[in-house]
């Protein structure tokens, strides 16, 4: 396994491999960049096939956090931790404490948070051994509502730019995934007068969306080809790909999901197809802004102001993409790179 030649290595400042014999902890903490402030990013616990897969995830996700924090105007850098193991069978209080001690040794260069496979209760456990954790009980809690609020603000910016409309009233929005964020998003959109089509693989979640928001339910594959005003991916990554892109009939793609597309390949293809893409890490930063409030100690009004800035940031990206005839994802990366020192 190589690090410096790894395809996902992008000038990371520090990568820490942490082991604890007593608890079986095997963790990787990747600190991509701290030029704006301490690196904040979740701790993911996942049964990775091997260390190479775990390293790849840590490198990729920590880099993404640098860009997300910079675009949200937060005095934070990008980091991410991964614990190799199955959260259902391998997790213990002692293991989370051992991880917390590894975080503590980094002296606030890295601040951890909840992610896939970790919970608020785990953050509470980590908090017993280090201060460098957010998302604990009584703190930010579940950031999904803030994420959805930010996505809704971003959707309006995209609609204004692409459709020349200042309201979501009567728009047809296709939402993929009505889980934590998707459900809050449906609520915001429904209240704004949008007509919803939704899909999910969870029957109960679909029934709730049907009942609460009058949403029309469509099949998981059908959502891509729907004739609608906007497609909001709120489930998995990589949903705009070689197979789905040619069938998209929407003029806008804007949702909460991370890593919606391979920017290098599909950003330009979306632009050629006349589809406006709201870059994922810009539009879905609401949750990060929420937890950053606790890491950096700013008040709720400041958080609200930062959340509403998603509108202005996206509007700037869309305008620059048009002026330079470039994919929005490229423009977002370029603006983010102006905001941290590499
Ligand atoms: N939670 C946050 O605050 C936050 C912040 C930033 C980004 N995100 C991203 O937003 C997305 C959603 O996050 P979440 O917290 O709501 O997750 P979640 O697990 O609560 O919801 C995801 C939903 O997608 C559904 N789903 C899974 N596979 C599907 C498929 N093939 N077709 C249709 N639906 C499918 C699931 O059943 C679930 O209901 C993720 O990509 C996440 O990384 C979340």
mmCIF file of C-alpha atoms and ligand atoms in Angstrom:
data_model
loop_
_atom_site.group_PDB
_atom_site.id
_atom_site.type_symbol
_atom_site.label_atom_id
_atom_site.label_comp_id
_atom_site.label_asym_id
_atom_site.label_seq_id
_atom_site.Cartn_x
_atom_site.Cartn_y
_atom_site.Cartn_z
ATOM 1 C CA UNK A 1 0.000 0.000 0.000
ATOM 2 C CA UNK A 2 1.355 3.397 -0.928
ATOM 3 C CA UNK A 3 0.288 6.739 0.512
ATOM 4 C CA UNK A 4 2.054 9.544 -1.321
ATOM 5 C CA UNK A 5 1.342 7.970 -4.731
ATOM 6 C CA UNK A 6 -2.221 7.016 -3.861
ATOM 7 C CA UNK A 7 -4.727 8.380 -6.445
ATOM 8 C CA UNK A 8 -6.791 9.951 -3.639
ATOM 9 C CA UNK A 9 -3.754 11.557 -1.965
ATOM 10 C CA UNK A 10 -3.936 15.293 -2.540
ATOM 11 C CA UNK A 11 -1.334 16.968 -0.391
ATOM 12 C CA UNK A 12 -2.826 15.738 2.875
ATOM 13 C CA UNK A 13 -1.029 17.263 5.863
ATOM 14 C CA UNK A 14 -1.138 14.206 8.062
ATOM 15 C CA UNK A 15 -2.473 10.675 8.014
ATOM 16 C CA UNK A 16 -2.504 8.825 11.310
ATOM 17 C CA UNK A 17 -2.841 5.061 11.627
ATOM 18 C CA UNK A 18 -4.082 4.321 15.115
ATOM 19 C CA UNK A 19 -4.067 0.940 16.806
ATOM 20 C CA UNK A 20 -5.118 -0.228 20.234
ATOM 21 C CA UNK A 21 -4.369 -3.842 21.069
ATOM 22 C CA UNK A 22 -6.709 -4.115 24.043
ATOM 23 C CA UNK A 23 -9.839 -3.066 22.159
ATOM 24 C CA UNK A 24 -8.885 -4.082 18.617
ATOM 25 C CA UNK A 25 -9.107 -0.495 17.367
ATOM 26 C CA UNK A 26 -7.819 -0.036 13.833
ATOM 27 C CA UNK A 27 -8.474 3.513 12.710
ATOM 28 C CA UNK A 28 -7.151 5.950 10.141
ATOM 29 C CA UNK A 29 -7.454 9.690 10.731
ATOM 30 C CA UNK A 30 -6.785 11.768 7.628
ATOM 31 C CA UNK A 31 -6.152 15.485 8.040
ATOM 32 C CA UNK A 32 -6.280 17.078 4.616
ATOM 33 C CA UNK A 33 -5.807 20.760 5.355
ATOM 34 C CA UNK A 34 -5.868 22.988 8.434
ATOM 35 C CA UNK A 35 -5.037 26.356 6.857
ATOM 36 C CA UNK A 36 -8.509 27.712 7.766
ATOM 37 C CA UNK A 37 -8.749 25.994 11.155
ATOM 38 C CA UNK A 38 -8.927 22.574 12.809
ATOM 39 C CA UNK A 39 -9.945 19.734 10.521
ATOM 40 C CA UNK A 40 -13.524 18.715 11.265
ATOM 41 C CA UNK A 41 -15.130 15.607 9.833
ATOM 42 C CA UNK A 42 -17.118 12.590 10.888
ATOM 43 C CA UNK A 43 -15.885 9.232 12.099
ATOM 44 C CA UNK A 44 -17.106 6.422 9.873
ATOM 45 C CA UNK A 45 -17.161 2.835 11.111
ATOM 46 C CA UNK A 46 -17.367 0.393 8.246
ATOM 47 C CA UNK A 47 -16.309 -3.216 7.548
ATOM 48 C CA UNK A 48 -13.831 -2.232 4.832
ATOM 49 C CA UNK A 49 -12.538 -5.100 2.735
ATOM 50 C CA UNK A 50 -8.975 -4.093 3.613
ATOM 51 C CA UNK A 51 -6.797 -1.217 4.793
ATOM 52 C CA UNK A 52 -6.397 0.091 1.256
ATOM 53 C CA UNK A 53 -10.156 0.607 0.936
ATOM 54 C CA UNK A 54 -10.272 2.291 4.349
ATOM 55 C CA UNK A 55 -7.384 4.601 3.450
ATOM 56 C CA UNK A 56 -9.021 5.510 0.142
ATOM 57 C CA UNK A 57 -12.239 6.512 1.922
ATOM 58 C CA UNK A 58 -10.387 8.540 4.568
ATOM 59 C CA UNK A 59 -8.304 10.405 1.960
ATOM 60 C CA UNK A 60 -11.252 11.131 -0.332
ATOM 61 C CA UNK A 61 -13.694 12.178 2.374
ATOM 62 C CA UNK A 62 -11.213 14.368 4.297
ATOM 63 C CA UNK A 63 -10.349 16.292 1.136
ATOM 64 C CA UNK A 64 -14.067 16.846 0.496
ATOM 65 C CA UNK A 65 -14.445 18.329 3.982
ATOM 66 C CA UNK A 66 -11.779 20.967 3.260
ATOM 67 C CA UNK A 67 -13.717 22.105 0.192
ATOM 68 C CA UNK A 68 -17.058 22.001 1.991
ATOM 69 C CA UNK A 69 -15.843 24.064 4.974
ATOM 70 C CA UNK A 70 -14.107 26.594 2.736
ATOM 71 C CA UNK A 71 -17.208 27.092 0.592
ATOM 72 C CA UNK A 72 -19.403 27.480 3.674
ATOM 73 C CA UNK A 73 -17.057 30.211 4.942
ATOM 74 C CA UNK A 74 -16.173 28.270 8.092
ATOM 75 C CA UNK A 75 -12.859 28.616 9.927
ATOM 76 C CA UNK A 76 -12.349 24.891 9.681
ATOM 77 C CA UNK A 77 -10.208 22.505 7.715
ATOM 78 C CA UNK A 78 -10.993 19.084 6.331
ATOM 79 C CA UNK A 79 -10.518 15.784 8.079
ATOM 80 C CA UNK A 80 -12.137 12.407 8.387
ATOM 81 C CA UNK A 81 -11.651 9.298 10.458
ATOM 82 C CA UNK A 82 -12.474 5.723 9.574
ATOM 83 C CA UNK A 83 -12.617 2.807 11.979
ATOM 84 C CA UNK A 84 -12.229 -0.570 10.324
ATOM 85 C CA UNK A 85 -14.933 -2.857 11.674
ATOM 86 C CA UNK A 86 -18.593 -3.697 11.691
ATOM 87 C CA UNK A 87 -20.512 -1.167 13.814
ATOM 88 C CA UNK A 88 -23.103 -3.828 14.685
ATOM 89 C CA UNK A 89 -20.682 -6.432 16.013
ATOM 90 C CA UNK A 90 -17.270 -4.863 16.619
ATOM 91 C CA UNK A 91 -18.165 -1.636 18.401
ATOM 92 C CA UNK A 92 -17.683 -1.280 22.160
ATOM 93 C CA UNK A 93 -17.465 1.576 24.617
ATOM 94 C CA UNK A 94 -13.792 0.744 25.192
ATOM 95 C CA UNK A 95 -13.101 0.885 21.442
ATOM 96 C CA UNK A 96 -14.771 4.288 21.082
ATOM 97 C CA UNK A 97 -12.751 5.556 24.065
ATOM 98 C CA UNK A 98 -9.544 4.263 22.481
ATOM 99 C CA UNK A 99 -10.513 6.148 19.316
ATOM 100 C CA UNK A 100 -11.238 9.247 21.413
ATOM 101 C CA UNK A 101 -7.759 9.052 22.943
ATOM 102 C CA UNK A 102 -6.273 8.897 19.427
ATOM 103 C CA UNK A 103 -8.230 12.045 18.537
ATOM 104 C CA UNK A 104 -7.090 13.727 21.749
ATOM 105 C CA UNK A 105 -3.415 13.086 20.937
ATOM 106 C CA UNK A 106 -3.836 15.284 17.857
ATOM 107 C CA UNK A 107 -4.345 18.338 20.095
ATOM 108 C CA UNK A 108 -7.374 19.748 18.234
ATOM 109 C CA UNK A 109 -5.840 19.434 14.787
ATOM 110 C CA UNK A 110 -8.789 17.098 14.171
ATOM 111 C CA UNK A 111 -12.330 17.345 15.604
ATOM 112 C CA UNK A 112 -14.494 14.277 15.212
ATOM 113 C CA UNK A 113 -18.246 13.909 14.699
ATOM 114 C CA UNK A 114 -20.913 11.369 13.850
ATOM 115 C CA UNK A 115 -20.962 9.612 10.483
ATOM 116 C CA UNK A 116 -22.109 6.303 8.987
ATOM 117 C CA UNK A 117 -21.764 3.615 11.674
ATOM 118 C CA UNK A 118 -21.398 6.024 14.612
ATOM 119 C CA UNK A 119 -24.048 7.685 16.751
ATOM 120 C CA UNK A 120 -24.657 10.536 19.169
ATOM 121 C CA UNK A 121 -24.148 7.989 21.996
ATOM 122 C CA UNK A 122 -20.688 7.164 20.554
ATOM 123 C CA UNK A 123 -19.836 10.873 20.498
ATOM 124 C CA UNK A 124 -20.893 11.053 24.165
ATOM 125 C CA UNK A 125 -18.485 8.190 24.924
ATOM 126 C CA UNK A 126 -15.671 9.895 22.997
ATOM 127 C CA UNK A 127 -16.424 13.106 24.919
ATOM 128 C CA UNK A 128 -15.397 11.377 28.173
ATOM 129 C CA UNK A 129 -11.790 11.252 26.952
ATOM 130 C CA UNK A 130 -11.461 14.309 24.675
ATOM 131 C CA UNK A 131 -12.991 17.747 24.113
ATOM 132 C CA UNK A 132 -12.375 17.486 20.378
ATOM 133 C CA UNK A 133 -15.755 16.073 19.398
ATOM 134 C CA UNK A 134 -19.074 17.596 18.263
ATOM 135 C CA UNK A 135 -22.548 16.134 17.862
ATOM 136 C CA UNK A 136 -22.814 15.100 21.521
ATOM 137 C CA UNK A 137 -26.083 15.034 23.469
ATOM 138 C CA UNK A 138 -27.221 18.582 24.155
ATOM 139 C CA UNK A 139 -25.092 19.810 21.260
ATOM 140 C CA UNK A 140 -25.927 19.907 17.582
ATOM 141 C CA UNK A 141 -27.784 16.571 17.571
ATOM 142 C CA UNK A 142 -29.072 15.390 14.184
ATOM 143 C CA UNK A 143 -28.044 17.941 11.528
ATOM 144 C CA UNK A 144 -30.446 16.595 8.853
ATOM 145 C CA UNK A 145 -32.993 19.379 9.188
ATOM 146 C CA UNK A 146 -30.315 22.047 8.712
ATOM 147 C CA UNK A 147 -28.940 20.129 5.748
ATOM 148 C CA UNK A 148 -32.408 19.989 4.188
ATOM 149 C CA UNK A 149 -32.998 23.685 4.868
ATOM 150 C CA UNK A 150 -29.739 24.535 3.105
ATOM 151 C CA UNK A 151 -30.653 22.293 0.172
ATOM 152 C CA UNK A 152 -33.995 24.058 -0.129
ATOM 153 C CA UNK A 153 -32.248 27.455 -0.160
ATOM 154 C CA UNK A 154 -29.910 26.115 -2.857
ATOM 155 C CA UNK A 155 -32.778 24.695 -4.893
ATOM 156 C CA UNK A 156 -34.379 28.128 -5.022
ATOM 157 C CA UNK A 157 -31.079 29.634 -6.228
ATOM 158 C CA UNK A 158 -30.896 26.997 -8.984
ATOM 159 C CA UNK A 159 -34.521 27.552 -9.984
ATOM 160 C CA UNK A 160 -33.964 31.296 -10.170
ATOM 161 C CA UNK A 161 -30.896 30.840 -12.354
ATOM 162 C CA UNK A 162 -32.156 28.116 -14.670
ATOM 163 C CA UNK A 163 -35.897 28.674 -14.830
ATOM 164 C CA UNK A 164 -36.033 32.414 -14.122
ATOM 165 C CA UNK A 165 -38.547 31.874 -11.325
ATOM 166 C CA UNK A 166 -38.499 33.227 -7.783
ATOM 167 C CA UNK A 167 -40.773 30.652 -6.227
ATOM 168 C CA UNK A 168 -41.046 26.889 -5.947
ATOM 169 C CA UNK A 169 -44.832 27.039 -6.148
ATOM 170 C CA UNK A 170 -46.132 24.520 -8.680
ATOM 171 C CA UNK A 171 -42.701 23.092 -9.526
ATOM 172 C CA UNK A 172 -42.418 19.343 -9.973
ATOM 173 C CA UNK A 173 -39.540 17.977 -7.886
ATOM 174 C CA UNK A 174 -38.341 14.351 -7.972
ATOM 175 C CA UNK A 175 -36.757 13.324 -4.665
ATOM 176 C CA UNK A 176 -34.623 10.185 -4.515
ATOM 177 C CA UNK A 177 -34.465 8.958 -0.911
ATOM 178 C CA UNK A 178 -36.864 10.124 1.780
ATOM 179 C CA UNK A 179 -34.684 9.302 4.780
ATOM 180 C CA UNK A 180 -33.438 11.841 7.307
ATOM 181 C CA UNK A 181 -32.632 14.692 4.911
ATOM 182 C CA UNK A 182 -35.050 13.748 2.123
ATOM 183 C CA UNK A 183 -38.022 13.786 4.432
ATOM 184 C CA UNK A 184 -37.196 17.241 5.863
ATOM 185 C CA UNK A 185 -36.581 18.461 2.319
ATOM 186 C CA UNK A 186 -39.981 17.180 1.175
ATOM 187 C CA UNK A 187 -41.538 19.106 4.055
ATOM 188 C CA UNK A 188 -39.842 22.373 2.999
ATOM 189 C CA UNK A 189 -40.737 21.837 -0.656
ATOM 190 C CA UNK A 190 -44.320 20.841 0.079
ATOM 191 C CA UNK A 191 -44.805 23.951 2.225
ATOM 192 C CA UNK A 192 -43.378 26.041 -0.633
ATOM 193 C CA UNK A 193 -46.043 24.623 -2.956
ATOM 194 C CA UNK A 194 -43.929 22.165 -4.956
ATOM 195 C CA UNK A 195 -45.421 18.965 -6.374
ATOM 196 C CA UNK A 196 -43.421 15.928 -5.314
ATOM 197 C CA UNK A 197 -42.543 12.575 -6.847
ATOM 198 C CA UNK A 198 -40.499 10.374 -4.542
ATOM 199 C CA UNK A 199 -38.713 7.063 -4.531
ATOM 200 C CA UNK A 200 -37.044 4.978 -1.838
ATOM 201 C CA UNK A 201 -36.347 1.338 -1.128
ATOM 202 C CA UNK A 202 -38.006 1.680 2.274
ATOM 203 C CA UNK A 203 -41.755 1.119 1.895
ATOM 204 C CA UNK A 204 -42.670 2.796 5.221
ATOM 205 C CA UNK A 205 -40.710 5.948 4.335
ATOM 206 C CA UNK A 206 -42.574 6.158 1.030
ATOM 207 C CA UNK A 207 -45.945 5.736 2.689
ATOM 208 C CA UNK A 208 -45.153 8.597 5.076
ATOM 209 C CA UNK A 209 -44.169 10.856 2.169
ATOM 210 C CA UNK A 210 -47.367 9.927 0.326
ATOM 211 C CA UNK A 211 -49.493 10.604 3.378
ATOM 212 C CA UNK A 212 -47.795 13.767 4.676
ATOM 213 C CA UNK A 213 -46.865 15.558 1.462
ATOM 214 C CA UNK A 214 -49.251 14.078 -1.126
ATOM 215 C CA UNK A 215 -46.164 12.782 -2.965
ATOM 216 C CA UNK A 216 -46.510 10.483 -5.962
ATOM 217 C CA UNK A 217 -44.462 7.306 -5.510
ATOM 218 C CA UNK A 218 -42.311 6.042 -8.389
ATOM 219 C CA UNK A 219 -39.934 3.097 -8.706
ATOM 220 C CA UNK A 220 -36.191 3.435 -7.871
ATOM 221 C CA UNK A 221 -35.177 3.362 -11.557
ATOM 222 C CA UNK A 222 -38.114 5.416 -12.803
ATOM 223 C CA UNK A 223 -37.007 8.514 -10.847
ATOM 224 C CA UNK A 224 -34.119 9.192 -13.272
ATOM 225 C CA UNK A 225 -36.269 9.524 -16.375
ATOM 226 C CA UNK A 226 -39.055 11.542 -14.808
ATOM 227 C CA UNK A 227 -40.211 14.602 -16.697
ATOM 228 C CA UNK A 228 -39.791 17.096 -13.866
ATOM 229 C CA UNK A 229 -38.339 20.534 -13.076
ATOM 230 C CA UNK A 230 -35.698 19.316 -10.656
ATOM 231 C CA UNK A 231 -34.097 16.043 -9.562
ATOM 232 C CA UNK A 232 -33.020 16.012 -5.895
ATOM 233 C CA UNK A 233 -30.742 13.036 -5.108
ATOM 234 C CA UNK A 234 -30.933 12.474 -1.325
ATOM 235 C CA UNK A 235 -29.899 8.827 -1.061
ATOM 236 C CA UNK A 236 -26.641 7.496 -2.457
ATOM 237 C CA UNK A 237 -23.597 8.849 -4.240
ATOM 238 C CA UNK A 238 -22.696 8.331 -7.912
ATOM 239 C CA UNK A 239 -26.324 8.426 -9.086
ATOM 240 C CA UNK A 240 -25.526 10.640 -12.054
ATOM 241 C CA UNK A 241 -23.450 8.235 -14.123
ATOM 242 C CA UNK A 242 -23.023 6.783 -17.618
ATOM 243 C CA UNK A 243 -26.207 4.744 -17.256
ATOM 244 C CA UNK A 244 -28.525 7.413 -15.817
ATOM 245 C CA UNK A 245 -27.286 10.637 -17.389
ATOM 246 C CA UNK A 246 -28.624 10.106 -20.920
ATOM 247 C CA UNK A 247 -32.134 9.501 -19.539
ATOM 248 C CA UNK A 248 -32.360 12.588 -17.323
ATOM 249 C CA UNK A 249 -35.195 14.885 -18.421
ATOM 250 C CA UNK A 250 -34.850 17.477 -15.660
ATOM 251 C CA UNK A 251 -33.225 20.898 -16.217
ATOM 252 C CA UNK A 252 -31.702 20.904 -12.695
ATOM 253 C CA UNK A 253 -29.941 18.400 -10.398
ATOM 254 C CA UNK A 254 -29.765 19.655 -6.798
ATOM 255 C CA UNK A 255 -29.953 17.486 -3.686
ATOM 256 C CA UNK A 256 -28.257 16.497 -0.444
ATOM 257 C CA UNK A 257 -26.366 13.371 -1.497
ATOM 258 C CA UNK A 258 -22.573 13.462 -1.330
ATOM 259 C CA UNK A 259 -20.463 12.582 -4.381
ATOM 260 C CA UNK A 260 -23.454 12.719 -6.733
ATOM 261 C CA UNK A 261 -21.203 12.486 -9.781
ATOM 262 C CA UNK A 262 -17.681 11.941 -10.928
ATOM 263 C CA UNK A 263 -17.099 15.660 -11.550
ATOM 264 C CA UNK A 264 -14.308 15.163 -14.069
ATOM 265 C CA UNK A 265 -16.418 12.917 -16.316
ATOM 266 C CA UNK A 266 -20.019 13.893 -15.773
ATOM 267 C CA UNK A 267 -19.813 17.586 -14.897
ATOM 268 C CA UNK A 268 -19.112 18.501 -18.511
ATOM 269 C CA UNK A 269 -21.684 16.017 -19.829
ATOM 270 C CA UNK A 270 -24.396 17.602 -17.676
ATOM 271 C CA UNK A 271 -23.437 21.028 -18.963
ATOM 272 C CA UNK A 272 -23.576 19.807 -22.575
ATOM 273 C CA UNK A 273 -27.035 18.373 -21.873
ATOM 274 C CA UNK A 274 -28.167 21.792 -20.592
ATOM 275 C CA UNK A 275 -28.685 20.481 -17.063
ATOM 276 C CA UNK A 276 -27.708 22.788 -14.206
ATOM 277 C CA UNK A 277 -25.900 20.971 -11.396
ATOM 278 C CA UNK A 278 -25.708 22.446 -7.887
ATOM 279 C CA UNK A 279 -22.371 21.065 -6.576
ATOM 280 C CA UNK A 280 -23.050 18.658 -3.705
ATOM 281 C CA UNK A 281 -20.641 19.967 -1.109
ATOM 282 C CA UNK A 282 -21.913 23.512 -1.571
ATOM 283 C CA UNK A 283 -25.629 22.806 -1.362
ATOM 284 C CA UNK A 284 -25.447 20.199 1.429
ATOM 285 C CA UNK A 285 -23.278 22.202 3.880
ATOM 286 C CA UNK A 286 -26.165 23.043 6.259
ATOM 287 C CA UNK A 287 -25.384 20.150 8.592
ATOM 288 C CA UNK A 288 -21.699 21.078 8.775
ATOM 289 C CA UNK A 289 -22.620 24.688 9.570
ATOM 290 C CA UNK A 290 -24.810 23.361 12.375
ATOM 291 C CA UNK A 291 -22.055 21.275 14.005
ATOM 292 C CA UNK A 292 -19.443 23.982 13.353
ATOM 293 C CA UNK A 293 -21.481 26.249 15.616
ATOM 294 C CA UNK A 294 -20.488 24.004 18.514
ATOM 295 C CA UNK A 295 -16.889 23.469 17.415
ATOM 296 C CA UNK A 296 -16.200 27.161 16.855
ATOM 297 C CA UNK A 297 -18.683 28.668 19.309
ATOM 298 C CA UNK A 298 -20.667 31.031 17.077
ATOM 299 C CA UNK A 299 -24.334 31.789 17.751
ATOM 300 C CA UNK A 300 -27.466 30.607 16.005
ATOM 301 C CA UNK A 301 -27.924 33.907 14.128
ATOM 302 C CA UNK A 302 -24.441 33.562 12.613
ATOM 303 C CA UNK A 303 -25.297 29.974 11.674
ATOM 304 C CA UNK A 304 -28.482 31.168 9.977
ATOM 305 C CA UNK A 305 -26.565 33.826 8.040
ATOM 306 C CA UNK A 306 -24.040 31.229 6.864
ATOM 307 C CA UNK A 307 -26.862 28.878 5.843
ATOM 308 C CA UNK A 308 -28.498 31.567 3.725
ATOM 309 C CA UNK A 309 -25.146 32.299 2.074
ATOM 310 C CA UNK A 310 -25.567 28.997 0.206
ATOM 311 C CA UNK A 311 -27.834 31.014 -2.095
ATOM 312 C CA UNK A 312 -25.196 33.640 -2.929
ATOM 313 C CA UNK A 313 -22.410 31.080 -3.270
ATOM 314 C CA UNK A 314 -24.385 28.965 -5.725
ATOM 315 C CA UNK A 315 -25.515 32.027 -7.665
ATOM 316 C CA UNK A 316 -21.845 33.047 -8.027
ATOM 317 C CA UNK A 317 -20.888 29.527 -9.161
ATOM 318 C CA UNK A 318 -23.698 29.394 -11.734
ATOM 319 C CA UNK A 319 -22.814 32.823 -13.139
ATOM 320 C CA UNK A 320 -19.099 32.003 -13.354
ATOM 321 C CA UNK A 321 -19.829 28.645 -14.990
ATOM 322 C CA UNK A 322 -21.866 30.409 -17.680
ATOM 323 C CA UNK A 323 -19.323 33.182 -18.185
ATOM 324 C CA UNK A 324 -16.433 30.717 -18.491
ATOM 325 C CA UNK A 325 -18.471 27.926 -20.131
ATOM 326 C CA UNK A 326 -17.278 25.457 -17.520
ATOM 327 C CA UNK A 327 -19.011 22.789 -15.436
ATOM 328 C CA UNK A 328 -20.341 24.118 -12.127
ATOM 329 C CA UNK A 329 -18.417 21.431 -10.223
ATOM 330 C CA UNK A 330 -15.108 22.721 -11.661
ATOM 331 C CA UNK A 331 -15.976 26.299 -10.792
ATOM 332 C CA UNK A 332 -16.885 25.291 -7.217
ATOM 333 C CA UNK A 333 -13.511 23.552 -6.803
ATOM 334 C CA UNK A 334 -11.692 26.592 -8.168
ATOM 335 C CA UNK A 335 -13.477 28.987 -5.788
ATOM 336 C CA UNK A 336 -12.866 26.666 -2.807
ATOM 337 C CA UNK A 337 -9.157 26.456 -3.710
ATOM 338 C CA UNK A 338 -8.975 30.262 -3.570
ATOM 339 C CA UNK A 339 -10.102 30.009 0.062
ATOM 340 C CA UNK A 340 -7.509 27.694 1.580
ATOM 341 C CA UNK A 341 -3.742 27.513 1.325
ATOM 342 C CA UNK A 342 -2.435 24.396 -0.387
HETATM 343 N N1 LIG B 1 -27.694 13.842 7.256
HETATM 344 C C1 LIG B 1 -27.089 14.962 6.911
HETATM 345 O O1 LIG B 1 -27.163 15.991 7.603
HETATM 346 C C2 LIG B 1 -26.316 15.005 5.610
HETATM 347 C C3 LIG B 1 -25.435 16.076 5.382
HETATM 348 C C4 LIG B 1 -24.758 16.163 4.149
HETATM 349 C C5 LIG B 1 -24.962 15.170 3.199
HETATM 350 N N2 LIG B 1 -25.816 14.117 3.464
HETATM 351 C C6 LIG B 1 -26.020 13.119 2.412
HETATM 352 O O2 LIG B 1 -27.397 13.083 2.060
HETATM 353 C C7 LIG B 1 -27.778 11.748 1.718
HETATM 354 C C8 LIG B 1 -28.932 11.300 2.605
HETATM 355 O O3 LIG B 1 -28.530 11.348 3.959
HETATM 356 P P1 LIG B 1 -29.522 10.886 5.131
HETATM 357 O O4 LIG B 1 -28.867 11.267 6.406
HETATM 358 O O5 LIG B 1 -30.893 11.372 4.829
HETATM 359 O O6 LIG B 1 -29.473 9.300 4.957
HETATM 360 P P2 LIG B 1 -30.623 8.252 5.282
HETATM 361 O O7 LIG B 1 -29.952 6.926 5.322
HETATM 362 O O8 LIG B 1 -31.439 8.679 6.458
HETATM 363 O O9 LIG B 1 -31.584 8.343 4.012
HETATM 364 C C9 LIG B 1 -31.278 7.785 2.765
HETATM 365 C C10 LIG B 1 -32.544 7.206 2.184
HETATM 366 O O10 LIG B 1 -32.248 6.724 0.878
HETATM 367 C C11 LIG B 1 -32.887 5.481 0.705
HETATM 368 N N3 LIG B 1 -32.224 4.722 -0.358
HETATM 369 C C12 LIG B 1 -31.124 3.932 -0.252
HETATM 370 N N4 LIG B 1 -30.850 3.375 -1.443
HETATM 371 C C13 LIG B 1 -31.784 3.823 -2.308
HETATM 372 C C14 LIG B 1 -32.028 3.630 -3.692
HETATM 373 N N5 LIG B 1 -31.254 2.812 -4.426
HETATM 374 N N6 LIG B 1 -33.078 4.248 -4.263
HETATM 375 C C15 LIG B 1 -33.869 5.052 -3.545
HETATM 376 N N7 LIG B 1 -33.684 5.288 -2.217
HETATM 377 C C16 LIG B 1 -32.651 4.679 -1.618
HETATM 378 C C17 LIG B 1 -32.837 4.833 2.068
HETATM 379 O O11 LIG B 1 -33.819 3.810 2.198
HETATM 380 C C18 LIG B 1 -33.094 6.025 2.986
HETATM 381 O O12 LIG B 1 -34.482 6.207 3.243
HETATM 382 C C19 LIG B 1 -26.510 10.892 1.871
HETATM 383 O O13 LIG B 1 -25.870 10.837 0.616
HETATM 384 C C20 LIG B 1 -25.672 11.708 2.842
HETATM 385 O O14 LIG B 1 -24.294 11.442 2.671
HETATM 386 C C21 LIG B 1 -26.494 14.024 4.630
#
